[in-house]
Amino acid sequence: MTDADGDVLDRAFDTLRIDRDDGVVTITVDRPESRNALNATVRDELRTVLPAVDEAEERVAVVTGSEECNAFVAGADVSELRERDLLQQREASRRPRIYELVDGLETPVVARINGHALGGGLELAMACDVRFAERGGKLGQPEINLGLIPGGGGTQRLPRLVGEGQAMRLILSGELVDADEAAEIGLVDQVCDPEEFDDRVSEFTASVAAKSPTALRFAKEAVRYASRSSLDAGIDYEAQLFVQLFATDDKDEGIDAFFEDREPEWTGT
C-alpha cells in the first residue's frame, strides 16, 4: 500500500464514512437526512475512495448505508435528476460510473443491505459480489414511476441475477419486493433477522479476509467471467488462473499449513 492510497481511505469525507478493521474496509454512505440517496457529492467521493481499495491492505470491502434512516441507499437524488437536461445527464452517465468501479474491483465487495435499496441503490448493491439483506427492507427498480428506466446497469445486472421474467416484472411495474422475496428470486444471497444481521456479515467478511489475497482475486475474476463468456471459454480461463497460482508463495504456504495442521500466513505473493 502506498502512502497516497492509505491517505485516501483514512481521509474524512462529507458523505462517506470509512472504517478499517482486521482486513475489512467498510464504506458507509452517510446521508441519513436524504435516506442515503446518491447525489453528486456521494458519487464523486466514491470515485475517489473505490480505486484506493485495491491498493490497500484490506482483503474484503463492505458497502452499506448509515443506520439512522432504515435505508441502504434509497436511490438517486431525484431533485438532481429533475434539474438535468439531456447533455448534463449524458455527462453524468459517462463511464466509469460508481457501478462500474465497484464491479471492476479486484477486492471482493459485500453489499450490507441494512434497509431499503431502491433504484440506484439496488444497482449499487447488484454491482457488489455478495449481497446480505436485513429482514424488513424493500428492494426494487421504481424508475418507471418517474417516466425513466434504470440507468446504472439495472436492466443488465438484474436479469443475470433473477432471470428475464422476474427482471421484467420488477422493472416494468416498479414493484418493490421485501428482503425475503428478494432472497427467493436470487436478488440477494442471504437475508437475516436484525439481531443476527451484523454477526452474519462480520462472520462472512472475517472468513474472506482470512484467505490468500491472490487466490481471492483470481477466484473473483474467474466467477465474474462465467456470466460474461461461453462455458468453454470460462473453463479455459479458470484453468489459466488455476495454473498461474502455482507460481505463488501462497500456494506453497497453504498446502504446507494444511499438512502441518496450522493456520496459513498469507503474503499475497
mmCIF file of C-alpha atoms in Angstrom:
data_model
loop_
_atom_site.group_PDB
_atom_site.id
_atom_site.type_symbol
_atom_site.label_atom_id
_atom_site.label_comp_id
_atom_site.label_asym_id
_atom_site.label_seq_id
_atom_site.Cartn_x
_atom_site.Cartn_y
_atom_site.Cartn_z
ATOM 1 C CA MET A 1 0.000 0.000 0.000
ATOM 2 C CA THR A 2 1.356 3.406 -0.896
ATOM 3 C CA ASP A 3 1.106 6.409 1.403
ATOM 4 C CA ALA A 4 -1.231 8.076 -1.077
ATOM 5 C CA ASP A 5 -3.647 5.142 -1.058
ATOM 6 C CA GLY A 6 -3.571 4.973 2.737
ATOM 7 C CA ASP A 7 -4.310 8.684 2.935
ATOM 8 C CA VAL A 8 -7.415 8.273 0.761
ATOM 9 C CA LEU A 9 -9.006 5.608 2.955
ATOM 10 C CA ASP A 10 -8.054 7.465 6.137
ATOM 11 C CA ARG A 11 -9.410 10.795 4.914
ATOM 12 C CA ALA A 12 -12.585 12.468 6.200
ATOM 13 C CA PHE A 13 -15.420 12.809 3.671
ATOM 14 C CA ASP A 14 -18.661 14.791 3.627
ATOM 15 C CA THR A 15 -20.993 11.913 2.716
ATOM 16 C CA LEU A 16 -18.975 8.760 3.415
ATOM 17 C CA ARG A 17 -17.524 7.068 6.478
ATOM 18 C CA ILE A 18 -14.578 4.712 6.045
ATOM 19 C CA ASP A 19 -13.764 2.133 8.720
ATOM 20 C CA ARG A 20 -10.857 -0.294 8.570
ATOM 21 C CA ASP A 21 -10.640 -3.303 10.856
ATOM 22 C CA ASP A 22 -8.985 -6.704 10.668
ATOM 23 C CA GLY A 23 -8.681 -6.949 6.901
ATOM 24 C CA VAL A 24 -12.101 -5.409 6.168
ATOM 25 C CA VAL A 25 -12.733 -1.887 4.875
ATOM 26 C CA THR A 26 -16.320 -0.658 5.318
ATOM 27 C CA ILE A 27 -17.615 2.200 3.164
ATOM 28 C CA THR A 28 -20.780 3.746 4.603
ATOM 29 C CA VAL A 29 -22.942 6.171 2.634
ATOM 30 C CA ASP A 30 -23.833 8.708 5.311
ATOM 31 C CA ARG A 31 -26.697 10.998 4.256
ATOM 32 C CA PRO A 32 -29.430 9.974 6.700
ATOM 33 C CA GLU A 33 -31.410 13.171 6.092
ATOM 34 C CA SER A 34 -31.845 12.052 2.457
ATOM 35 C CA ARG A 35 -32.105 8.310 3.156
ATOM 36 C CA ASN A 36 -28.538 7.935 1.841
ATOM 37 C CA ALA A 37 -29.554 8.974 -1.672
ATOM 38 C CA LEU A 38 -26.805 9.097 -4.272
ATOM 39 C CA ASN A 39 -26.208 12.753 -5.047
ATOM 40 C CA ALA A 40 -23.260 14.217 -6.963
ATOM 41 C CA THR A 41 -21.146 14.507 -3.819
ATOM 42 C CA VAL A 42 -21.627 10.846 -2.875
ATOM 43 C CA ARG A 43 -20.715 9.762 -6.385
ATOM 44 C CA ASP A 44 -17.638 11.989 -6.517
ATOM 45 C CA GLU A 45 -16.431 10.760 -3.138
ATOM 46 C CA LEU A 46 -16.997 7.126 -4.112
ATOM 47 C CA ARG A 47 -14.978 7.746 -7.283
ATOM 48 C CA THR A 48 -12.136 8.869 -5.014
ATOM 49 C CA VAL A 49 -12.401 6.037 -2.498
ATOM 50 C CA LEU A 50 -13.103 2.974 -4.629
ATOM 51 C CA PRO A 51 -9.884 2.949 -6.713
ATOM 52 C CA ALA A 52 -7.855 3.037 -3.480
ATOM 53 C CA VAL A 53 -9.482 -0.137 -2.154
ATOM 54 C CA ASP A 54 -7.481 -2.485 -4.392
ATOM 55 C CA GLU A 55 -4.194 -0.915 -3.278
ATOM 56 C CA ALA A 56 -4.987 -1.135 0.434
ATOM 57 C CA GLU A 57 -4.061 -3.914 2.842
ATOM 58 C CA GLU A 58 -7.666 -4.975 3.411
ATOM 59 C CA ARG A 59 -8.836 -8.141 1.656
ATOM 60 C CA VAL A 60 -12.574 -7.513 1.533
ATOM 61 C CA ALA A 61 -14.736 -4.382 1.244
ATOM 62 C CA VAL A 62 -18.244 -3.755 2.577
ATOM 63 C CA VAL A 63 -20.632 -1.153 1.153
ATOM 64 C CA THR A 64 -23.524 -0.105 3.385
ATOM 65 C CA GLY A 65 -25.711 2.816 4.451
ATOM 66 C CA SER A 66 -25.875 4.786 7.687
ATOM 67 C CA GLU A 67 -28.194 3.267 10.263
ATOM 68 C CA GLU A 68 -30.359 6.268 11.102
ATOM 69 C CA CYS A 69 -32.856 6.121 8.228
ATOM 70 C CA ASN A 70 -33.723 2.452 7.541
ATOM 71 C CA ALA A 71 -32.093 2.641 4.122
ATOM 72 C CA PHE A 72 -29.070 1.102 2.463
ATOM 73 C CA VAL A 73 -29.326 3.599 -0.385
ATOM 74 C CA ALA A 74 -32.805 4.836 -1.301
ATOM 75 C CA GLY A 75 -31.848 5.649 -4.888
ATOM 76 C CA ALA A 76 -30.592 8.627 -6.830
ATOM 77 C CA ASP A 77 -31.238 12.157 -5.631
ATOM 78 C CA VAL A 78 -34.437 12.877 -7.589
ATOM 79 C CA SER A 79 -34.069 16.654 -7.209
ATOM 80 C CA GLU A 80 -30.818 16.463 -9.188
ATOM 81 C CA LEU A 81 -32.463 14.385 -11.912
ATOM 82 C CA ARG A 82 -35.234 16.954 -12.281
ATOM 83 C CA GLU A 83 -32.754 19.749 -12.969
ATOM 84 C CA ARG A 84 -30.655 17.959 -15.614
ATOM 85 C CA ASP A 85 -31.160 18.211 -19.345
ATOM 86 C CA LEU A 86 -30.040 15.624 -21.890
ATOM 87 C CA LEU A 87 -26.468 16.911 -22.236
ATOM 88 C CA GLN A 88 -25.988 17.154 -18.489
ATOM 89 C CA GLN A 89 -27.248 13.612 -17.969
ATOM 90 C CA ARG A 90 -25.048 12.324 -20.777
ATOM 91 C CA GLU A 91 -22.058 13.783 -18.938
ATOM 92 C CA ALA A 92 -23.253 12.322 -15.616
ATOM 93 C CA SER A 93 -23.669 8.896 -17.271
ATOM 94 C CA ARG A 94 -20.141 8.833 -18.672
ATOM 95 C CA ARG A 95 -18.310 5.671 -17.682
ATOM 96 C CA PRO A 96 -16.774 4.547 -15.449
ATOM 97 C CA ARG A 97 -19.538 5.356 -13.002
ATOM 98 C CA ILE A 98 -19.601 4.128 -9.404
ATOM 99 C CA TYR A 99 -21.306 0.909 -10.521
ATOM 100 C CA GLU A 100 -18.503 0.026 -12.928
ATOM 101 C CA LEU A 101 -15.902 0.967 -10.325
ATOM 102 C CA VAL A 102 -17.437 -1.390 -7.753
ATOM 103 C CA ASP A 103 -17.886 -4.131 -10.344
ATOM 104 C CA GLY A 104 -14.297 -3.767 -11.532
ATOM 105 C CA LEU A 105 -12.587 -4.004 -8.140
ATOM 106 C CA GLU A 106 -10.250 -6.947 -7.679
ATOM 107 C CA THR A 107 -11.115 -6.926 -3.965
ATOM 108 C CA PRO A 108 -14.293 -8.871 -3.092
ATOM 109 C CA VAL A 109 -17.135 -6.456 -2.265
ATOM 110 C CA VAL A 110 -20.063 -7.252 0.036
ATOM 111 C CA ALA A 111 -23.305 -5.262 -0.010
ATOM 112 C CA ARG A 112 -24.608 -4.943 3.548
ATOM 113 C CA ILE A 113 -28.206 -4.014 2.713
ATOM 114 C CA ASN A 114 -29.456 -2.590 6.000
ATOM 115 C CA GLY A 115 -32.822 -1.277 4.820
ATOM 116 C CA HIS A 116 -34.369 -0.137 1.544
ATOM 117 C CA ALA A 117 -32.288 -0.484 -1.646
ATOM 118 C CA LEU A 118 -34.118 1.273 -4.450
ATOM 119 C CA GLY A 119 -33.192 2.433 -7.944
ATOM 120 C CA GLY A 120 -29.542 3.405 -7.994
ATOM 121 C CA GLY A 121 -29.176 1.907 -4.527
ATOM 122 C CA LEU A 122 -30.185 -1.516 -5.787
ATOM 123 C CA GLU A 123 -27.917 -1.049 -8.806
ATOM 124 C CA LEU A 124 -25.046 -0.320 -6.413
ATOM 125 C CA ALA A 125 -25.840 -3.485 -4.454
ATOM 126 C CA MET A 126 -26.056 -5.561 -7.639
ATOM 127 C CA ALA A 127 -22.591 -4.363 -8.675
ATOM 128 C CA CYS A 128 -21.214 -5.956 -5.494
ATOM 129 C CA ASP A 129 -20.154 -9.593 -5.349
ATOM 130 C CA VAL A 130 -22.260 -10.837 -2.430
ATOM 131 C CA ARG A 131 -25.459 -9.327 -1.014
ATOM 132 C CA PHE A 132 -26.661 -9.721 2.576
ATOM 133 C CA ALA A 133 -30.024 -8.114 3.381
ATOM 134 C CA GLU A 134 -31.590 -7.301 6.718
ATOM 135 C CA ARG A 135 -35.142 -8.592 7.021
ATOM 136 C CA GLY A 136 -37.685 -5.767 6.717
ATOM 137 C CA GLY A 137 -36.096 -3.842 3.858
ATOM 138 C CA LYS A 138 -37.632 -3.300 0.426
ATOM 139 C CA LEU A 139 -35.766 -3.648 -2.867
ATOM 140 C CA GLY A 140 -36.682 -2.641 -6.392
ATOM 141 C CA GLN A 141 -36.230 -0.541 -9.509
ATOM 142 C CA PRO A 142 -39.034 2.058 -9.330
ATOM 143 C CA GLU A 143 -37.661 4.343 -12.056
ATOM 144 C CA ILE A 144 -40.618 3.582 -14.341
ATOM 145 C CA ASN A 145 -42.796 5.575 -11.925
ATOM 146 C CA LEU A 146 -40.734 8.674 -12.818
ATOM 147 C CA GLY A 147 -41.003 8.111 -16.555
ATOM 148 C CA LEU A 148 -37.492 6.658 -16.614
ATOM 149 C CA ILE A 149 -35.755 3.290 -16.780
ATOM 150 C CA PRO A 150 -32.866 2.027 -14.644
ATOM 151 C CA GLY A 151 -29.720 3.779 -15.830
ATOM 152 C CA GLY A 152 -26.975 2.357 -13.614
ATOM 153 C CA GLY A 153 -26.873 -1.162 -15.021
ATOM 154 C CA GLY A 154 -30.201 -2.377 -13.626
ATOM 155 C CA THR A 155 -31.611 -3.614 -16.928
ATOM 156 C CA GLN A 156 -28.448 -5.691 -17.438
ATOM 157 C CA ARG A 157 -27.475 -6.968 -13.990
ATOM 158 C CA LEU A 158 -30.983 -7.718 -12.728
ATOM 159 C CA PRO A 159 -31.812 -10.311 -15.457
ATOM 160 C CA ARG A 160 -28.470 -12.001 -14.815
ATOM 161 C CA LEU A 161 -29.356 -12.400 -11.145
ATOM 162 C CA VAL A 162 -33.069 -13.232 -11.232
ATOM 163 C CA GLY A 163 -33.849 -14.180 -14.832
ATOM 164 C CA GLU A 164 -35.523 -12.173 -17.574
ATOM 165 C CA GLY A 165 -39.098 -12.721 -16.414
ATOM 166 C CA GLN A 166 -38.563 -11.556 -12.842
ATOM 167 C CA ALA A 167 -36.477 -8.621 -14.077
ATOM 168 C CA MET A 168 -39.253 -7.594 -16.455
ATOM 169 C CA ARG A 169 -41.784 -7.819 -13.623
ATOM 170 C CA LEU A 170 -39.803 -5.535 -11.342
ATOM 171 C CA ILE A 171 -38.628 -3.042 -13.949
ATOM 172 C CA LEU A 172 -41.899 -2.679 -15.907
ATOM 173 C CA SER A 173 -44.092 -2.345 -12.813
ATOM 174 C CA GLY A 174 -41.731 -0.558 -10.443
ATOM 175 C CA GLU A 175 -42.906 -3.091 -7.843
ATOM 176 C CA LEU A 176 -40.874 -3.417 -4.659
ATOM 177 C CA VAL A 177 -40.146 -6.764 -3.024
ATOM 178 C CA ASP A 178 -39.257 -7.446 0.586
ATOM 179 C CA ALA A 179 -35.934 -8.986 1.577
ATOM 180 C CA ASP A 180 -37.369 -12.495 1.866
ATOM 181 C CA GLU A 181 -38.771 -12.469 -1.660
ATOM 182 C CA ALA A 182 -35.520 -10.921 -2.893
ATOM 183 C CA ALA A 183 -33.693 -13.951 -1.483
ATOM 184 C CA GLU A 184 -36.218 -16.361 -3.035
ATOM 185 C CA ILE A 185 -35.668 -14.969 -6.543
ATOM 186 C CA GLY A 186 -31.889 -14.669 -6.174
ATOM 187 C CA LEU A 187 -31.632 -10.900 -5.884
ATOM 188 C CA VAL A 188 -29.873 -11.193 -2.523
ATOM 189 C CA ASP A 189 -27.801 -14.104 -1.307
ATOM 190 C CA GLN A 190 -28.881 -14.218 2.317
ATOM 191 C CA VAL A 191 -31.483 -12.462 4.460
ATOM 192 C CA CYS A 192 -31.063 -12.157 8.238
ATOM 193 C CA ASP A 193 -33.123 -11.022 11.187
ATOM 194 C CA PRO A 194 -31.945 -7.670 12.590
ATOM 195 C CA GLU A 195 -30.496 -9.207 15.753
ATOM 196 C CA GLU A 196 -28.202 -11.543 13.795
ATOM 197 C CA PHE A 197 -27.515 -9.389 10.738
ATOM 198 C CA ASP A 198 -24.265 -7.758 11.867
ATOM 199 C CA ASP A 199 -22.857 -11.008 13.241
ATOM 200 C CA ARG A 200 -23.553 -12.852 9.973
ATOM 201 C CA VAL A 201 -21.968 -10.154 7.814
ATOM 202 C CA SER A 202 -18.949 -9.971 10.145
ATOM 203 C CA GLU A 203 -18.608 -13.751 10.180
ATOM 204 C CA PHE A 204 -18.586 -13.879 6.389
ATOM 205 C CA THR A 205 -16.183 -10.960 5.865
ATOM 206 C CA ALA A 206 -13.804 -12.304 8.515
ATOM 207 C CA SER A 207 -13.788 -15.654 6.734
ATOM 208 C CA VAL A 208 -12.969 -13.994 3.396
ATOM 209 C CA ALA A 209 -10.338 -11.699 4.928
ATOM 210 C CA ALA A 210 -8.529 -14.760 6.280
ATOM 211 C CA LYS A 211 -7.854 -16.111 2.774
ATOM 212 C CA SER A 212 -4.945 -15.554 0.397
ATOM 213 C CA PRO A 213 -5.412 -12.172 -1.297
ATOM 214 C CA THR A 214 -4.062 -13.555 -4.566
ATOM 215 C CA ALA A 215 -6.421 -16.538 -4.537
ATOM 216 C CA LEU A 216 -9.331 -14.234 -3.667
ATOM 217 C CA ARG A 217 -8.564 -12.003 -6.633
ATOM 218 C CA PHE A 218 -8.288 -14.936 -9.027
ATOM 219 C CA ALA A 219 -11.439 -16.621 -7.680
ATOM 220 C CA LYS A 220 -13.486 -13.444 -8.108
ATOM 221 C CA GLU A 221 -12.129 -12.935 -11.613
ATOM 222 C CA ALA A 222 -12.995 -16.498 -12.634
ATOM 223 C CA VAL A 223 -16.547 -16.394 -11.259
ATOM 224 C CA ARG A 224 -17.247 -12.994 -12.836
ATOM 225 C CA TYR A 225 -16.021 -14.314 -16.170
ATOM 226 C CA ALA A 226 -18.617 -17.088 -16.020
ATOM 227 C CA SER A 227 -21.542 -14.746 -16.654
ATOM 228 C CA ARG A 228 -19.727 -12.907 -19.439
ATOM 229 C CA SER A 229 -18.461 -15.756 -21.592
ATOM 230 C CA SER A 230 -19.379 -19.145 -23.003
ATOM 231 C CA LEU A 231 -18.942 -22.244 -20.824
ATOM 232 C CA ASP A 232 -15.947 -23.476 -22.825
ATOM 233 C CA ALA A 233 -14.220 -20.083 -22.692
ATOM 234 C CA GLY A 234 -14.894 -19.867 -18.962
ATOM 235 C CA ILE A 235 -13.445 -23.298 -18.259
ATOM 236 C CA ASP A 236 -10.328 -22.415 -20.266
ATOM 237 C CA TYR A 237 -9.951 -19.153 -18.360
ATOM 238 C CA GLU A 238 -10.424 -20.875 -14.989
ATOM 239 C CA ALA A 239 -7.677 -23.354 -15.906
ATOM 240 C CA GLN A 240 -5.316 -20.493 -16.824
ATOM 241 C CA LEU A 241 -5.889 -18.767 -13.497
ATOM 242 C CA PHE A 242 -5.564 -22.037 -11.567
ATOM 243 C CA VAL A 243 -2.202 -22.768 -13.191
ATOM 244 C CA GLN A 244 -0.933 -19.231 -12.519
ATOM 245 C CA LEU A 245 -1.450 -19.740 -8.794
ATOM 246 C CA PHE A 246 1.226 -22.437 -8.863
ATOM 247 C CA ALA A 247 3.780 -19.646 -9.276
ATOM 248 C CA THR A 248 2.783 -18.054 -5.947
ATOM 249 C CA ASP A 249 4.241 -18.404 -2.476
ATOM 250 C CA ASP A 250 0.708 -18.530 -1.088
ATOM 251 C CA LYS A 251 0.032 -21.826 -2.882
ATOM 252 C CA ASP A 252 3.011 -23.444 -1.132
ATOM 253 C CA GLU A 253 2.116 -21.822 2.191
ATOM 254 C CA GLY A 254 -1.490 -23.012 2.001
ATOM 255 C CA ILE A 255 -0.526 -26.622 1.282
ATOM 256 C CA ASP A 256 2.258 -26.621 3.918
ATOM 257 C CA ALA A 257 -0.154 -25.255 6.514
ATOM 258 C CA PHE A 258 -2.658 -27.981 5.588
ATOM 259 C CA PHE A 259 -0.108 -30.752 6.175
ATOM 260 C CA GLU A 260 1.218 -29.096 9.342
ATOM 261 C CA ASP A 261 -2.292 -28.565 10.744
ATOM 262 C CA ARG A 262 -1.846 -24.833 11.344
ATOM 263 C CA GLU A 263 -3.279 -21.559 10.084
ATOM 264 C CA PRO A 264 -1.556 -20.283 6.918
ATOM 265 C CA GLU A 265 0.317 -16.998 6.923
ATOM 266 C CA TRP A 266 -0.521 -15.379 3.584
ATOM 267 C CA THR A 267 1.775 -12.859 1.968
ATOM 268 C CA GLY A 268 -0.141 -12.194 -1.251
ATOM 269 C CA THR A 269 2.853 -13.240 -3.314
#
